[in-house]
Coordinates of C-alpha atoms in Angstrom, one line a residue:
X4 CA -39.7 -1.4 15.8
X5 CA -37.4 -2.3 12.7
X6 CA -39.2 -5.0 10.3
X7 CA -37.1 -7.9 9.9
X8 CA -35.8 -8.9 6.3
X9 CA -36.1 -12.4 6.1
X10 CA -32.5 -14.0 3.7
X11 CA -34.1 -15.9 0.7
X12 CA -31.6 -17.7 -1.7
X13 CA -32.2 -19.8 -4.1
X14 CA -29.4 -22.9 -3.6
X15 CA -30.4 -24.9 -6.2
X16 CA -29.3 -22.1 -8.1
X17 CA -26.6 -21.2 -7.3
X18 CA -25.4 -24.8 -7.1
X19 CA -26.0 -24.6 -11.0
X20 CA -24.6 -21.5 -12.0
X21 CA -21.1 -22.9 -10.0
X22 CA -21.0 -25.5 -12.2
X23 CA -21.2 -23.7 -15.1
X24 CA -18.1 -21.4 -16.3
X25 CA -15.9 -23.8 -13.8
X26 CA -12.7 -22.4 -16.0
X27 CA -13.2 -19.0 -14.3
X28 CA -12.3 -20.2 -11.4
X29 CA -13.1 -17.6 -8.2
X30 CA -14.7 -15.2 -11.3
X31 CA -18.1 -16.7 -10.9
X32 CA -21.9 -14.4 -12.3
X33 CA -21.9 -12.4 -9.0
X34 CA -18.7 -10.2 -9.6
X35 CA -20.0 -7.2 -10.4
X36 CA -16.8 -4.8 -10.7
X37 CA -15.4 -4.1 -14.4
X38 CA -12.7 -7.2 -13.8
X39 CA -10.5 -5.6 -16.5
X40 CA -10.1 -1.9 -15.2
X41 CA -9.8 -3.6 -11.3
X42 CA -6.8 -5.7 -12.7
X43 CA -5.5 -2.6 -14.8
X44 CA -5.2 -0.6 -11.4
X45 CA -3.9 -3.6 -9.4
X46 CA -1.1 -3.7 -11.7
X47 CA -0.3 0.3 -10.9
X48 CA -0.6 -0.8 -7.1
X49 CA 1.7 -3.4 -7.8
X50 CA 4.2 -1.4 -9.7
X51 CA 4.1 0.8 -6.7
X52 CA 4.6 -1.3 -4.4
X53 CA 7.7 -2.7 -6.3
X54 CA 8.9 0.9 -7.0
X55 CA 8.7 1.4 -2.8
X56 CA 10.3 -1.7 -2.1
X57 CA 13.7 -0.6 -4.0
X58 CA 13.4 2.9 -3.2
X59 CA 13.5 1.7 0.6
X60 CA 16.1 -1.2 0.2
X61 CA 18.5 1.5 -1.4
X62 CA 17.9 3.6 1.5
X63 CA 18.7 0.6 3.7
X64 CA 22.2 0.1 2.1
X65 CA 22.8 3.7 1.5
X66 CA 21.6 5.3 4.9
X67 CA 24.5 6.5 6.7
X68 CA 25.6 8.6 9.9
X69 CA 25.5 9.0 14.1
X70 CA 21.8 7.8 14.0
X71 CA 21.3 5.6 10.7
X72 CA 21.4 2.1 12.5
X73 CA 17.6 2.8 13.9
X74 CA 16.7 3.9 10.7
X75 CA 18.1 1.3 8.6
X76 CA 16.3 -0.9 10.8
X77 CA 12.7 0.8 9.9
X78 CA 13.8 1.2 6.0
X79 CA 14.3 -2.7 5.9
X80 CA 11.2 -3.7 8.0
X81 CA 9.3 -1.4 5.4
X82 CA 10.7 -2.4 2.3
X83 CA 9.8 -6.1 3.6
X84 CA 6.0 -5.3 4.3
X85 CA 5.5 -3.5 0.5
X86 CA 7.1 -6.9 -0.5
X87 CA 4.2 -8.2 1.2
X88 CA 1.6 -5.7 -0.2
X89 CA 3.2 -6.8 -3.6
X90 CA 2.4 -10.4 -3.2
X91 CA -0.7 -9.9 -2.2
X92 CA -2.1 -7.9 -5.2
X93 CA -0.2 -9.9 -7.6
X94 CA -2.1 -13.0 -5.8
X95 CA -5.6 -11.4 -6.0
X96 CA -4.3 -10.1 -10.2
X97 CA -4.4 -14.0 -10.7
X98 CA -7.6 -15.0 -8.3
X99 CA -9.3 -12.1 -11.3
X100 CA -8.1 -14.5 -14.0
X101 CA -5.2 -11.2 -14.5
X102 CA -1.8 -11.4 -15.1
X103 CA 0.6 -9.9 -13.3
X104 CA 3.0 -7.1 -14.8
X105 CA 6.6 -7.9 -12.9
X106 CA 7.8 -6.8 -15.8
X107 CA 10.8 -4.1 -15.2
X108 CA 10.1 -2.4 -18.3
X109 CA 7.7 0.2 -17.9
X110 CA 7.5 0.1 -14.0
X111 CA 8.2 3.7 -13.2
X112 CA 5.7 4.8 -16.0
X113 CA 2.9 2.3 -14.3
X114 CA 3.9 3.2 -10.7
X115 CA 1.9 6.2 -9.0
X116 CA 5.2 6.7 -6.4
X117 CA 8.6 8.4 -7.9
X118 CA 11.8 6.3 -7.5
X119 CA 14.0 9.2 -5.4
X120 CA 17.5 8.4 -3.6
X121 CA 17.6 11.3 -1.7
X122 CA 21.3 13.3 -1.1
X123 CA 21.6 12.5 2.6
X124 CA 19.5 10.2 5.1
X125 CA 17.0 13.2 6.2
X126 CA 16.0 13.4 2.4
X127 CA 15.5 9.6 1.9
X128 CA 13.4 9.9 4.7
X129 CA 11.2 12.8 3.4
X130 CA 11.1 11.0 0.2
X131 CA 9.6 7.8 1.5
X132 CA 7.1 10.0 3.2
X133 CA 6.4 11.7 -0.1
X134 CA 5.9 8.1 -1.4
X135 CA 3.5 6.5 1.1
X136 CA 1.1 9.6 1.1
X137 CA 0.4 9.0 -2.5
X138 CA 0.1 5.7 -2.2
X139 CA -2.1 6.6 0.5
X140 CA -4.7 9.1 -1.7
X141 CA -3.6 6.3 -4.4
X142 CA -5.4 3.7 -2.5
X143 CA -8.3 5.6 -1.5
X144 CA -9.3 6.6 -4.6
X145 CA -9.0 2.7 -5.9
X146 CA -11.2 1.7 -2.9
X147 CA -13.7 4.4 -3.6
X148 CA -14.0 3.2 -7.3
X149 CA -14.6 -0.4 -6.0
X150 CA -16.6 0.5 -3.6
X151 CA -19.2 -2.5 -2.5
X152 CA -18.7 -4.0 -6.2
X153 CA -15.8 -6.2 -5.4
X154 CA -15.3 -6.8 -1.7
X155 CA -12.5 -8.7 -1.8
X156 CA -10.3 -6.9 -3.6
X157 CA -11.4 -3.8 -1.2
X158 CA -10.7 -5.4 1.9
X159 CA -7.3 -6.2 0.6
X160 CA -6.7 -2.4 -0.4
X161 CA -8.2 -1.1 3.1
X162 CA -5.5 -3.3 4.8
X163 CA -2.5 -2.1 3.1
X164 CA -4.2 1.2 3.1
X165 CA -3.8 1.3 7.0
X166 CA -0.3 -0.2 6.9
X167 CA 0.8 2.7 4.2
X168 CA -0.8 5.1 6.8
X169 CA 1.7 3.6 9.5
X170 CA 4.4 4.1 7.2
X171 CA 3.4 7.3 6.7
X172 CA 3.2 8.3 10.5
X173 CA 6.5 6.3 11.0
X174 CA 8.7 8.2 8.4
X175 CA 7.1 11.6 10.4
X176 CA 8.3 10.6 13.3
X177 CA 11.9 9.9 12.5
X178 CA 11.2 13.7 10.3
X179 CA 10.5 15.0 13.9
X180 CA 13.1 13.5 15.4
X181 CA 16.6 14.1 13.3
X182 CA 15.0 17.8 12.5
X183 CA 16.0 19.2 8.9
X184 CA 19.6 18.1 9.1
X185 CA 20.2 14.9 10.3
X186 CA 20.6 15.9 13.7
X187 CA 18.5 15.2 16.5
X188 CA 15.8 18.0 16.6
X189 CA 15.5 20.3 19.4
X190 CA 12.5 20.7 21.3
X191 CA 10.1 23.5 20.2
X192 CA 10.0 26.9 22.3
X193 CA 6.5 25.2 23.8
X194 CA 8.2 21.9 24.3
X195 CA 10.6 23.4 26.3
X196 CA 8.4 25.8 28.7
X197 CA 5.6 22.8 29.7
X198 CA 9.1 20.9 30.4
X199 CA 10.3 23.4 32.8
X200 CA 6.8 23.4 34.2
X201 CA 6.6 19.5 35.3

C-alpha cells in the first residue's frame, strides 16, 4: 500500500513573501525558469506566429483556381487562430514583466518559420505545411526546455502546440486532395481495387 504524503505549507509565509516585491506583479519567489531566456524565446514564438499569420493572409488573397474558395476559407480561419496564438504569448511576454517585440524590423530574422508565397495555390499550401511542422519541433523543443519550471507558460505552448499539429494535418489533407498540380488527386492503385471490392 502507497504511503500517503501529507501537503504542509506554511501560509503565513507565503502571505509575507506576496507582499513583498508587489511591483513584480505575477513574478513572485516561486518562478523558477530563467525569466529572461523564457521571454527571449516567447518573442521568436511570437515572431512566428506573426510571420504565419501574413504568410497565410497572402495566401488567402492570392489563392486562386476551380477549387480555391474551400481553401481560402481554411487559409483565413488559420491565419485568424496564429492571430490568436500571437496574442496569447505577447500576453503571457507581459504577465513575465517582458516586453513584447511587434516590432517589424527584424521579424523574419527572430521568426523560426520562412515567409514563402508560393507560385500557384498547391505550393502555398506545401509552404504552410513546411511552416507549421517547424513551428511544431519549434514548440516542442521550447516546452522541453521549460519543462516543470514554468507551468504556465508550458500549458500555453502545449495548446498551440496541438492546434499547430491540426494545422499541420489540415494543410496534408488539402496536399492529398488537389494532388501535385492543383487538381483533384486520383485515388491510389490500392484505393481503387478495395473500392471495386465493396
Amino acid at each position: 500500500m502507497a504511503k500517503t504524503k501529507p501537503f504542509v505549507s506554511d501560509i503565513e509565509n507565503i502571505r509575507k513573501r506576496a507582499r513583498q516585491d508587489i511591483d513584480k506583479g505575477a513574478m513572485t519567489a516561486g518562478y523558477r525558469a530563467d525569466r529572461g531566456t523564457v521571454v527571449k524565446l516567447l518573442n521568436h514564438a511570437l515572431a512566428t506566429e506573426i510571420v504565419c499569420v501574413l504568410r497565410y493572409k497572402y495566401h488567402y488573397y492570392m489563392a486562386s483556381g476551380i477549387h480555391s474558395q474551400a481553401i481560402k476559407t481554411e487559409f483565413l480561419q488559420h491565419a485568424d487562430e496564429e492571430q490568436g496564438h500571437a496574442d496569447l504569448i505577447a500576453e503571457r511576454i507581459t504577465q513575465l514583466d517582458g516586453k513584447p517585440n511587434l516590432s517589424p524590423e527584424g521579424l523574419l530574422s527572430r521568426s523560426h518559420a520562412d515567409y514563402v508565397e508560393g507560385e500557384d495555390i498547391v505550393d502555398m499550401i506545401k509552404e504552410d505545411l513546411v511552416a507549421e511542422r517547424i513551428a511544431i519541433d519549434s514548440y516542442r523543443e521550447i516546452i522541453n526546455y521549460i519543462g516543470t519550471d514554468d507551468p504556465t507558460t508550458r500549458r500555453m505552448l502545449e495548446g498551440i502546440l496541438a492546434m499547430e499539429e491540426e494545422h499541420a494535418e489540415d494543410m496534408n489533407t488539402l496536399l492529398e486532395q488537389l494532388g501535385k498540380k492543383g487538381e483533384p488527386a486520383r485515388p491510389s492503385p490500392a484505393r481503387k481495387a478495395a473500392g471495386k471490392r465493396s
